[in-house]
Coordinates of N, CA and C in Angstrom, one line a residue:
M1 N 167.9 95.6 91.6 CA 168.5 94.9 90.8 C 169.5 95.5 90.1
A2 N 171.1 96.2 90.1 CA 171.4 96.9 89.7 C 171.5 96.3 88.2
K3 N 171.8 97.3 87.8 CA 171.6 97.1 85.6 C 173.2 96.7 85.7
P4 N 173.4 95.7 84.2 CA 174.8 95.0 83.8 C 174.9 95.8 83.1
V5 N 176.4 95.9 83.7 CA 177.0 96.9 83.2 C 177.6 96.4 81.7
K6 N 177.3 97.7 80.7 CA 177.7 97.9 79.1 C 179.1 97.8 78.9
I7 N 179.6 97.0 78.0 CA 181.0 96.9 77.6 C 180.6 97.0 75.7
L8 N 181.6 97.1 75.2 CA 181.4 97.4 74.0 C 182.7 96.5 73.5
V9 N 182.8 95.3 72.6 CA 183.7 94.2 72.1 C 183.6 94.5 70.6
V10 N 185.2 95.5 70.1 CA 184.8 96.0 68.7 C 185.9 94.8 67.8
D11 N 186.2 94.0 66.8 CA 186.9 92.4 66.8 C 186.5 92.6 64.9
D12 N 186.8 92.5 64.1 CA 186.7 92.1 62.8 C 186.9 90.7 62.8
D13 N 187.4 89.9 63.9 CA 187.3 88.3 63.8 C 186.3 88.1 64.6
K14 N 185.3 87.3 64.1 CA 183.7 87.5 64.4 C 184.3 86.3 65.4
E15 N 184.8 84.5 65.8 CA 185.8 84.0 66.4 C 186.3 84.6 68.0
I16 N 186.5 85.4 68.0 CA 187.2 85.6 68.6 C 186.2 87.0 69.7
A17 N 185.3 87.5 68.8 CA 184.2 88.7 69.5 C 183.9 87.7 70.5
E18 N 182.9 87.1 70.1 CA 182.3 86.0 70.4 C 182.9 85.2 71.9
L19 N 183.9 84.1 71.9 CA 184.9 84.2 72.6 C 185.3 85.1 73.7
V20 N 185.1 86.3 73.4 CA 185.2 87.7 74.8 C 184.3 88.0 75.3
E21 N 183.0 87.9 74.1 CA 181.7 88.4 74.8 C 180.7 86.3 75.4
I22 N 181.4 86.0 75.6 CA 181.4 84.6 76.2 C 181.3 84.7 77.7
H23 N 183.2 84.6 77.7 CA 183.7 85.3 79.4 C 183.0 85.9 79.3
L24 N 182.8 87.5 79.1 CA 182.3 88.6 79.4 C 180.6 88.7 80.1
V25 N 180.0 87.8 79.4 CA 178.6 87.7 79.8 C 178.3 86.4 81.0
G26 N 179.5 85.4 81.1 CA 179.5 84.4 82.1 C 180.2 85.8 83.6
D27 N 180.7 86.7 83.1 CA 181.6 87.6 84.3 C 179.8 88.4 84.8
G28 N 178.6 88.0 84.5 CA 177.4 89.4 84.2 C 177.3 90.6 83.3
Y29 N 178.3 91.1 82.7 CA 178.2 92.2 81.9 C 177.1 91.6 81.2
E30 N 176.8 92.7 80.2 CA 176.8 93.1 79.0 C 177.2 93.4 78.2
V31 N 176.9 92.6 77.0 CA 177.9 92.5 75.5 C 177.6 92.8 74.3
F32 N 177.9 94.1 73.6 CA 177.8 94.5 72.5 C 178.7 94.0 72.0
K33 N 178.5 93.6 69.9 CA 179.9 93.4 69.3 C 179.4 94.2 68.1
A34 N 180.5 94.6 67.4 CA 180.9 95.1 66.3 C 182.1 94.7 65.7
Y35 N 182.1 95.0 64.2 CA 182.6 93.9 63.6 C 183.5 94.9 63.0
S36 N 183.8 96.6 63.3 CA 184.2 97.4 62.5 C 184.4 98.2 63.5
A37 N 185.3 99.5 63.1 CA 185.1 100.6 63.7 C 184.0 101.5 63.9
K38 N 183.6 101.5 62.6 CA 182.4 102.3 62.4 C 180.9 102.1 63.2
D39 N 180.6 100.8 62.8 CA 179.8 100.5 63.5 C 179.7 100.1 65.2
G40 N 181.0 100.3 65.6 CA 181.3 100.1 67.0 C 181.3 101.7 67.3
L41 N 182.0 102.6 66.9 CA 181.4 104.0 66.9 C 180.0 104.7 67.7
A42 N 178.9 103.7 66.3 CA 177.7 104.0 66.4 C 177.1 103.5 67.6
I43 N 177.1 102.1 67.9 CA 177.4 102.1 69.2 C 177.5 102.0 70.3
L44 N 178.5 103.3 70.4 CA 178.5 104.4 71.3 C 177.9 105.6 71.6
E45 N 177.5 106.3 70.5 CA 176.5 106.8 70.2 C 175.1 106.3 71.5
K46 N 174.9 105.1 71.1 CA 173.6 105.0 71.6 C 173.3 104.2 73.0
E47 N 174.3 103.1 73.2 CA 174.6 103.2 74.6 C 175.8 103.8 75.6
E48 N 175.0 103.1 76.5 CA 176.0 103.4 77.7 C 177.3 102.7 78.1
I49 N 177.9 102.9 77.2 CA 179.0 101.9 77.5 C 180.0 102.5 78.2
K50 N 180.5 101.5 79.1 CA 181.5 101.8 80.1 C 182.8 101.3 80.0
L51 N 183.4 100.5 78.6 CA 184.3 99.8 78.8 C 184.7 99.3 76.8
V52 N 185.3 99.5 77.0 CA 185.5 98.6 75.2 C 187.3 98.1 75.3
V53 N 186.9 96.9 74.6 CA 187.8 96.2 74.0 C 187.7 96.2 72.6
L54 N 189.0 96.9 71.9 CA 189.1 96.9 70.3 C 190.4 96.2 70.0
D55 N 190.0 95.9 68.8 CA 191.1 95.4 68.6 C 191.9 95.9 67.4
I56 N 193.1 96.4 67.3 CA 194.0 97.4 67.0 C 193.7 97.0 65.2
M57 N 193.9 96.0 64.4 CA 195.0 95.7 63.1 C 192.6 95.0 62.4
M58 N 192.7 96.2 62.1 CA 190.6 96.1 61.6 C 190.8 96.7 60.1
P59 N 190.2 96.2 59.2 CA 190.1 96.9 58.0 C 189.2 98.1 58.0
G60 N 189.5 99.3 56.8 CA 189.1 100.5 57.3 C 189.7 100.7 59.0
M61 N 188.9 101.8 58.8 CA 189.4 102.3 59.9 C 190.1 101.1 61.5
D62 N 191.2 101.4 61.1 CA 192.1 101.2 62.5 C 191.8 101.3 64.0
G63 N 191.7 100.4 64.6 CA 191.5 100.5 66.5 C 191.9 101.4 67.1
L64 N 193.6 102.0 66.7 CA 194.2 103.2 66.8 C 193.8 104.3 66.7
T65 N 193.1 104.7 65.2 CA 192.0 105.5 65.5 C 190.8 105.6 65.7
M66 N 189.8 104.5 65.8 CA 188.8 104.6 66.8 C 189.1 105.0 68.2
C67 N 190.3 104.4 69.1 CA 190.3 105.0 70.2 C 190.4 106.6 70.0
R68 N 191.1 107.0 69.2 CA 191.5 108.2 69.4 C 190.1 109.5 69.3
K69 N 189.3 108.5 68.2 CA 188.2 109.6 68.4 C 187.2 108.9 69.8
I70 N 187.6 108.2 70.5 CA 186.5 107.9 71.5 C 187.0 108.7 72.3
R71 N 188.6 109.1 72.8 CA 189.0 110.2 73.8 C 188.8 111.3 73.4
E72 N 188.3 111.8 71.8 CA 187.5 113.0 71.7 C 186.5 113.7 72.8
K73 N 186.1 112.8 72.9 CA 184.2 112.6 73.8 C 184.3 112.0 75.2
S74 N 185.1 110.7 75.5 CA 184.8 110.2 77.1 C 186.0 109.1 77.1
A75 N 186.7 109.4 78.6 CA 187.3 108.7 79.5 C 187.1 107.6 80.1
I76 N 186.1 106.6 79.5 CA 186.1 105.2 79.5 C 187.0 104.2 79.3
P77 N 187.3 103.5 80.3 CA 188.8 102.3 79.5 C 188.4 101.9 78.6
I78 N 189.9 102.0 77.6 CA 189.8 100.6 76.7 C 191.1 100.0 76.8
I79 N 191.0 98.4 76.2 CA 191.9 97.6 76.5 C 191.7 97.1 75.2
L80 N 193.8 97.7 74.4 CA 193.0 97.2 73.3 C 193.4 95.3 72.8
L81 N 193.4 94.9 72.2 CA 193.7 94.1 71.9 C 194.6 93.6 69.9
S82 N 195.7 92.8 70.7 CA 196.7 93.0 68.9 C 197.3 91.7 68.7
A83 N 197.7 91.3 67.7 CA 198.5 90.3 67.4 C 200.2 90.9 67.8
K84 N 200.4 91.8 68.1 CA 202.1 92.8 68.2 C 202.1 92.7 69.0
S85 N 203.6 92.4 69.5 CA 203.3 92.5 71.0 C 204.7 93.0 71.9
T86 N 205.3 94.0 70.5 CA 206.9 94.6 71.3 C 206.5 95.1 71.8
D87 N 207.5 95.8 72.4 CA 207.2 97.0 73.6 C 206.7 98.5 72.9
L88 N 207.2 98.8 71.5 CA 206.9 99.7 71.2 C 205.6 100.3 70.3
D89 N 204.6 98.8 69.9 CA 203.2 98.9 69.5 C 202.8 98.8 71.0
K90 N 203.0 98.3 71.9 CA 202.4 98.8 73.1 C 202.7 100.2 73.2
I91 N 203.6 101.2 73.5 CA 203.2 102.4 73.5 C 203.0 103.1 72.2
I92 N 202.8 102.9 71.4 CA 201.8 103.0 70.4 C 200.4 103.6 70.3
G93 N 200.3 102.3 71.3 CA 198.4 101.8 71.4 C 197.9 102.9 73.5
L94 N 199.1 102.6 73.6 CA 198.8 103.7 75.0 C 199.4 104.9 74.8
T95 N 199.6 105.6 74.0 CA 199.9 106.7 72.8 C 198.7 107.2 73.0
G96 N 197.9 106.7 72.2 CA 196.6 106.8 71.3 C 195.7 107.3 72.0
G97 N 195.6 106.8 73.8 CA 194.9 107.0 74.5 C 194.3 106.1 74.8
A98 N 194.8 104.7 75.0 CA 194.3 103.3 75.3 C 194.8 103.2 77.0
D99 N 193.9 102.7 77.9 CA 194.4 102.0 78.9 C 194.9 101.2 79.3
D100 N 195.1 100.1 78.6 CA 195.5 98.9 78.6 C 195.9 98.3 77.3
Y101 N 196.4 97.2 76.9 CA 197.5 96.7 75.9 C 197.5 95.0 75.9
V102 N 196.4 94.2 75.6 CA 196.5 92.6 75.4 C 197.0 91.4 74.4
S103 N 198.1 90.8 74.1 CA 198.9 90.5 73.3 C 197.8 89.2 72.2
K104 N 197.9 89.0 71.6 CA 197.0 88.1 70.6 C 197.8 87.1 70.5
P105 N 197.9 85.7 70.9 CA 196.4 85.2 71.3 C 197.1 85.0 73.3
F106 N 195.6 85.3 73.8 CA 195.6 85.7 74.9 C 194.9 84.6 75.8
N107 N 194.7 84.8 77.2 CA 193.9 84.0 78.1 C 192.6 84.5 78.1
P108 N 191.8 84.4 78.1 CA 190.1 85.0 78.7 C 190.6 86.0 79.6
L109 N 190.7 84.9 80.5 CA 190.4 84.8 81.7 C 191.5 86.1 82.2
E110 N 193.2 86.1 81.5 CA 193.4 87.6 81.9 C 192.4 88.4 81.5
L111 N 191.9 88.8 80.0 CA 191.7 88.9 80.1 C 190.0 89.7 80.7
T112 N 189.5 89.0 81.5 CA 188.7 89.4 82.1 C 188.9 90.1 83.4
A113 N 189.9 89.8 84.0 CA 190.7 90.1 85.1 C 191.2 91.8 84.8
R114 N 191.4 92.1 83.5 CA 192.2 93.4 83.1 C 191.1 94.7 83.1
V115 N 189.7 93.5 82.5 CA 188.8 94.7 82.1 C 187.8 94.7 83.6
K116 N 187.9 93.4 84.8 CA 187.9 94.3 86.0 C 188.0 95.2 86.8
S117 N 189.8 94.8 86.9 CA 190.7 95.7 87.2 C 190.1 97.6 86.6
Q118 N 190.4 97.4 84.9 CA 190.1 99.3 84.8 C 188.6 99.4 85.5
L119 N 187.3 98.7 85.2 CA 185.7 99.2 85.5 C 185.9 99.2 87.0
R120 N 186.8 98.5 88.1 CA 187.0 99.3 89.4 C 187.7 100.4 89.6
R121 N 188.9 100.7 88.8 CA 189.4 101.8 88.8 C 188.6 103.2 87.9
Y122 N 187.7 102.8 87.2 CA 186.6 103.8 86.5 C 185.9 104.3 87.4
M123 N 185.0 103.1 88.1 CA 183.9 103.9 88.9 C 184.3 103.7 89.9
E124 N 185.5 103.9 90.5 CA 186.2 104.5 91.8 C 186.9 105.9 92.1
L125 N 187.3 105.9 90.5 CA 187.6 107.5 90.4 C 186.5 108.5 89.5
N126 N 185.8 108.0 88.8 CA 184.0 108.4 88.3 C 182.7 108.3 89.0
P127 N 182.6 109.0 90.2 CA 181.2 108.7 90.7 C 180.1 108.1 89.5
K128 N 180.1 110.1 88.7 CA 179.1 110.0 87.8 C 178.7 108.7 87.0
A129 N 179.4 107.7 86.9 CA 179.4 106.5 85.8 C 178.0 105.6 87.1
T130 N 178.3 105.0 88.7 CA 177.5 104.3 89.2 C 176.2 105.4 89.7
G131 N 176.5 106.5 89.4 CA 175.8 107.7 90.5 C 175.5 108.2 91.8
E132 N 176.6 107.7 91.8 CA 177.3 107.4 93.6 C 178.1 109.1 93.7
F133 N 177.2 109.6 94.8 CA 178.7 110.6 95.4 C 178.9 110.7 97.0
T134 N 179.8 110.6 97.2 CA 180.7 111.4 99.1 C 180.9 112.5 98.7
E135 N 181.2 112.6 99.6 CA 182.0 114.2 99.8 C 183.4 114.5 99.3
E136 N 182.9 115.9 98.6 CA 184.2 116.1 98.2 C 185.3 115.9 98.7
S137 N 186.4 115.2 97.4 CA 187.9 115.4 98.3 C 188.9 115.6 97.4
E138 N 189.2 117.2 98.1 CA 189.7 117.7 96.8 C 192.0 117.6 97.5
V139 N 192.5 117.8 96.0 CA 193.6 117.5 96.3 C 193.9 118.9 95.3
I140 N 194.8 120.5 96.8 CA 195.3 121.6 95.8 C 196.6 121.3 95.8
V141 N 197.7 121.2 94.7 CA 198.9 121.4 94.7 C 199.3 122.4 93.4
R142 N 199.7 123.3 94.2 CA 200.4 124.3 92.4 C 199.2 124.8 92.1
Q143 N 199.4 124.8 90.5 CA 198.3 125.3 89.9 C 197.4 123.9 89.2
L144 N 197.5 123.1 90.0 CA 196.0 121.8 90.3 C 195.3 122.0 91.1
V145 N 194.1 121.7 90.9 CA 192.6 121.5 92.3 C 192.4 120.1 91.2
I146 N 192.4 118.6 92.1 CA 192.1 117.5 91.8 C 191.4 116.9 92.9
N147 N 189.7 117.1 91.9 CA 188.4 116.4 92.8 C 188.5 115.0 92.7
K148 N 188.9 113.5 93.3 CA 189.0 112.5 93.5 C 187.3 112.0 93.4
E149 N 186.5 112.6 93.5 CA 184.9 112.1 93.6 C 184.6 112.4 92.7
T150 N 184.3 113.9 91.9 CA 183.9 113.9 90.3 C 184.4 113.8 89.2
H151 N 186.0 113.1 90.2 CA 187.2 113.1 89.1 C 187.2 113.8 87.7
Q152 N 187.1 115.5 88.2 CA 187.4 116.2 87.3 C 189.1 117.0 88.4
V153 N 189.7 117.8 86.9 CA 190.7 118.1 87.2 C 191.3 119.4 86.6
T154 N 191.2 120.6 87.6 CA 192.0 122.1 86.4 C 193.4 122.2 86.9
S155 N 193.6 122.6 85.7 CA 195.0 123.3 85.8 C 195.5 124.6 84.5
F156 N 195.7 125.6 86.2 CA 195.8 126.7 85.6 C 194.7 127.5 85.3
G157 N 193.7 126.7 85.9 CA 192.2 127.8 86.1 C 191.2 126.8 84.9
K158 N 191.4 125.7 83.7 CA 191.2 125.5 82.7 C 191.2 124.0 83.1
E159 N 190.1 123.1 83.0 CA 189.0 122.0 83.1 C 190.1 121.7 82.0
V160 N 190.8 119.7 82.4 CA 191.4 118.9 81.3 C 190.7 117.5 81.6
R161 N 190.6 117.1 80.6 CA 190.0 115.4 80.6 C 191.2 114.6 80.8
L162 N 191.3 113.6 82.0 CA 192.0 112.6 82.1 C 191.3 111.2 82.2
T163 N 191.9 110.1 81.3 CA 191.7 108.7 81.4 C 191.8 108.1 82.9
P164 N 191.4 107.3 83.4 CA 191.3 106.8 84.4 C 192.4 106.3 84.9
I165 N 193.5 105.6 83.6 CA 195.1 106.0 84.7 C 195.6 107.2 84.4
E166 N 195.2 108.0 84.3 CA 196.1 109.3 83.8 C 196.0 109.9 85.0
F167 N 194.2 109.8 84.9 CA 193.8 110.1 86.5 C 194.6 109.8 87.7
E168 N 195.0 108.6 88.0 CA 195.5 108.1 89.1 C 196.9 108.0 89.3
I169 N 197.2 108.0 88.1 CA 199.0 108.3 88.6 C 199.1 110.2 88.5
L170 N 198.2 110.8 88.5 CA 198.7 112.3 88.9 C 198.0 112.1 90.0
Y171 N 196.9 111.4 90.4 CA 196.6 112.0 92.0 C 197.8 111.1 92.8
L172 N 198.1 110.0 92.5 CA 199.2 109.6 93.4 C 200.1 110.8 93.6
L173 N 200.7 111.0 92.4 CA 201.9 112.2 92.3 C 201.8 113.6 93.4
A174 N 200.7 113.7 93.1 CA 200.2 115.3 94.1 C 199.2 115.1 95.2
S175 N 199.4 114.1 96.0 CA 198.7 113.6 96.9 C 199.7 113.4 98.0
N176 N 200.9 112.3 97.3 CA 202.6 113.2 98.0 C 203.4 113.7 97.2
P177 N 202.6 115.5 97.7 CA 203.9 116.5 96.8 C 205.5 116.3 97.4
G178 N 206.1 116.2 96.8 CA 207.6 116.2 97.3 C 208.4 115.1 97.1
R179 N 207.6 113.8 97.3 CA 208.3 112.7 97.4 C 208.0 112.3 95.4
V180 N 209.8 111.5 95.5 CA 209.9 111.1 93.8 C 209.4 109.5 94.1
F181 N 208.8 109.3 92.9 CA 208.0 107.6 92.2 C 209.1 106.9 91.4
S182 N 209.2 106.1 91.7 CA 210.4 105.2 90.5 C 209.1 104.9 89.2
T183 N 209.6 104.9 88.6 CA 208.7 104.2 87.1 C 208.2 102.7 87.7
D184 N 209.2 101.8 87.8 CA 208.5 100.2 88.9 C 207.2 100.8 89.8
E185 N 207.2 101.7 91.4 CA 206.4 101.9 92.1 C 205.0 102.4 91.6
I186 N 205.3 103.2 90.3 CA 204.1 104.3 89.6 C 203.4 102.9 89.4
F187 N 204.3 102.0 88.5 CA 203.2 101.2 87.4 C 202.9 100.2 88.6
E188 N 203.0 99.8 89.6 CA 202.8 98.9 90.5 C 201.6 99.4 91.1
R189 N 201.9 100.7 92.3 CA 200.2 101.4 92.9 C 198.9 101.6 91.6
V190 N 199.5 102.0 90.4 CA 198.5 102.3 89.9 C 198.0 101.6 88.8
W191 N 198.8 100.6 88.5 CA 198.6 98.8 87.4 C 198.3 97.6 88.5
N192 N 198.3 97.9 89.6 CA 198.3 97.0 90.6 C 199.1 95.4 90.4
E193 N 200.0 95.6 89.2 CA 201.1 94.3 89.3 C 202.3 95.1 88.4
K194 N 203.3 94.1 88.4 CA 204.1 94.7 87.9 C 204.6 93.6 86.2
M195 N 205.4 94.9 86.0 CA 205.9 94.9 84.3 C 206.8 94.6 84.0
Y196 N 207.7 93.8 83.0 CA 209.6 94.1 82.8 C 209.2 95.5 81.6
E197 N 208.1 96.2 81.3 CA 208.4 96.9 80.5 C 207.9 98.5 80.6
A198 N 207.4 98.5 82.1 CA 206.9 99.4 82.8 C 208.2 100.8 82.3
N199 N 208.4 101.0 83.1 CA 209.2 102.1 82.6 C 208.7 103.1 81.5
N200 N 209.0 102.6 79.7 CA 208.5 102.8 78.7 C 206.5 103.7 79.0
T201 N 205.7 102.5 79.3 CA 204.2 102.6 80.2 C 204.0 103.9 80.7
V202 N 204.4 104.1 81.5 CA 204.9 104.9 82.8 C 205.2 106.1 81.3
M203 N 206.4 106.2 81.1 CA 206.8 107.6 80.8 C 206.1 108.2 79.6
V204 N 204.7 106.9 78.8 CA 203.8 107.3 77.7 C 202.9 108.2 78.3
H205 N 202.8 107.6 79.9 CA 201.4 108.0 80.3 C 201.8 109.5 81.1
I206 N 202.6 109.9 81.1 CA 203.3 110.9 81.6 C 203.6 112.3 81.2
R207 N 204.0 111.6 80.1 CA 204.1 112.9 78.7 C 202.5 112.9 78.3
R208 N 201.9 112.2 78.1 CA 200.5 112.1 77.7 C 199.8 113.4 79.0
I209 N 199.9 113.4 80.3 CA 199.6 114.3 81.1 C 199.8 115.7 81.1
R210 N 201.3 115.5 81.3 CA 201.4 116.8 80.9 C 201.2 117.9 79.9
E211 N 201.4 117.2 78.3 CA 200.6 117.4 77.1 C 199.4 118.2 77.9
K212 N 198.3 117.5 78.8 CA 197.0 117.9 78.7 C 196.7 119.2 80.0
I213 N 198.6 119.2 80.9 CA 197.8 120.0 82.4 C 199.2 121.3 82.6
E214 N 200.3 120.7 81.6 CA 201.4 121.8 81.6 C 200.9 123.0 81.1
A215 N 201.8 124.0 81.1 CA 201.3 125.4 80.4 C 202.2 125.3 79.3
D216 N 203.4 124.8 79.6 CA 204.2 124.4 78.1 C 205.1 123.1 78.6
P217 N 204.5 122.2 77.9 CA 205.0 120.3 78.6 C 206.6 120.3 77.8
K218 N 206.8 121.6 77.2 CA 208.4 121.3 76.9 C 209.4 121.8 78.0
N219 N 208.7 122.3 79.1 CA 209.0 123.0 80.4 C 208.5 122.8 81.2
A220 N 208.1 121.9 82.1 CA 206.7 121.2 82.7 C 207.5 121.9 84.1
E221 N 206.2 122.4 84.2 CA 206.9 122.8 85.8 C 205.5 122.2 86.5
I222 N 204.9 121.1 86.6 CA 204.5 120.7 87.1 C 204.9 119.2 87.7
I223 N 204.7 118.1 86.9 CA 205.3 116.9 87.2 C 206.9 117.2 86.6
K224 N 207.8 116.9 87.4 CA 209.0 117.1 87.7 C 209.4 115.7 87.2
T225 N 210.9 115.9 86.7 CA 211.4 114.9 86.5 C 213.1 114.4 87.2
V226 N 213.4 113.2 88.1 CA 214.5 113.2 88.5 C 215.4 112.6 88.3
W227 N 216.3 112.7 87.1 CA 216.5 112.0 86.2 C 217.4 111.1 87.2
G228 N 217.4 109.8 86.7 CA 217.7 108.3 87.4 C 216.9 107.5 88.7
V229 N 216.1 108.7 88.4 CA 215.2 108.2 89.7 C 213.3 108.1 89.5
G230 N 213.3 109.4 89.1 CA 211.5 108.3 88.5 C 211.0 110.5 88.5
Y231 N 209.4 110.4 89.1 CA 209.0 111.9 88.8 C 207.8 112.2 90.4
K232 N 208.2 114.0 90.7 CA 207.3 114.4 91.1 C 206.6 115.3 90.6
I233 N 206.4 116.1 91.8 CA 204.9 117.0 92.4 C 205.6 117.9 93.2
E234 N 206.4 119.1 93.0 CA 206.7 119.9 93.9 C 205.7 120.4 94.6
K235 N 205.8 120.6 96.2 CA 204.7 121.3 97.0 C 204.3 123.0 96.5

């Protein structure tokens, strides 16, 4: 029997943490709870956590700071929880390295659905997480080498670490060289849903990808912007 996937829930509100735990355990996950960022980081050091549900507003170290610390070592999916729901707040959260953002109060069923979606993407793009490997499948475009099976990317000969969302956006563009994708199309294909602020969300991720793969992010050579249309990677 396969071991249950381990999820970390970090929220200083114990009632919310326990509510999330109840629904995730009901879906078969093993849940670890922490009521501070410091305790959450300690759990990450000890356990093979595959996804983090993280509150932004916490005393001491806030969720955004913890998110950045996680990204220094890991590409596991991070879903932020916040009572703030403006586009700017979501952009700040995504810029910090998060993969998804859920506003409080939230429907637990929506949260668990997003957890499943993020885990599915992570497992598919990072077979090391499950211990399963298939025949290597590489996409090579310009200075990029992308291996879909091992979730490895090299740019200008240097290996770069991408989150699952960043990887899927880059793989979509690189697998279709020369084709222009609108922000709405990128969002629908990668997140598998429609969203009214898709443009801002995609722009944030494109900027983060450029910072990691471009020799000079201000003078993008790989991901090109087609003004008023979208983004593409040339052959």
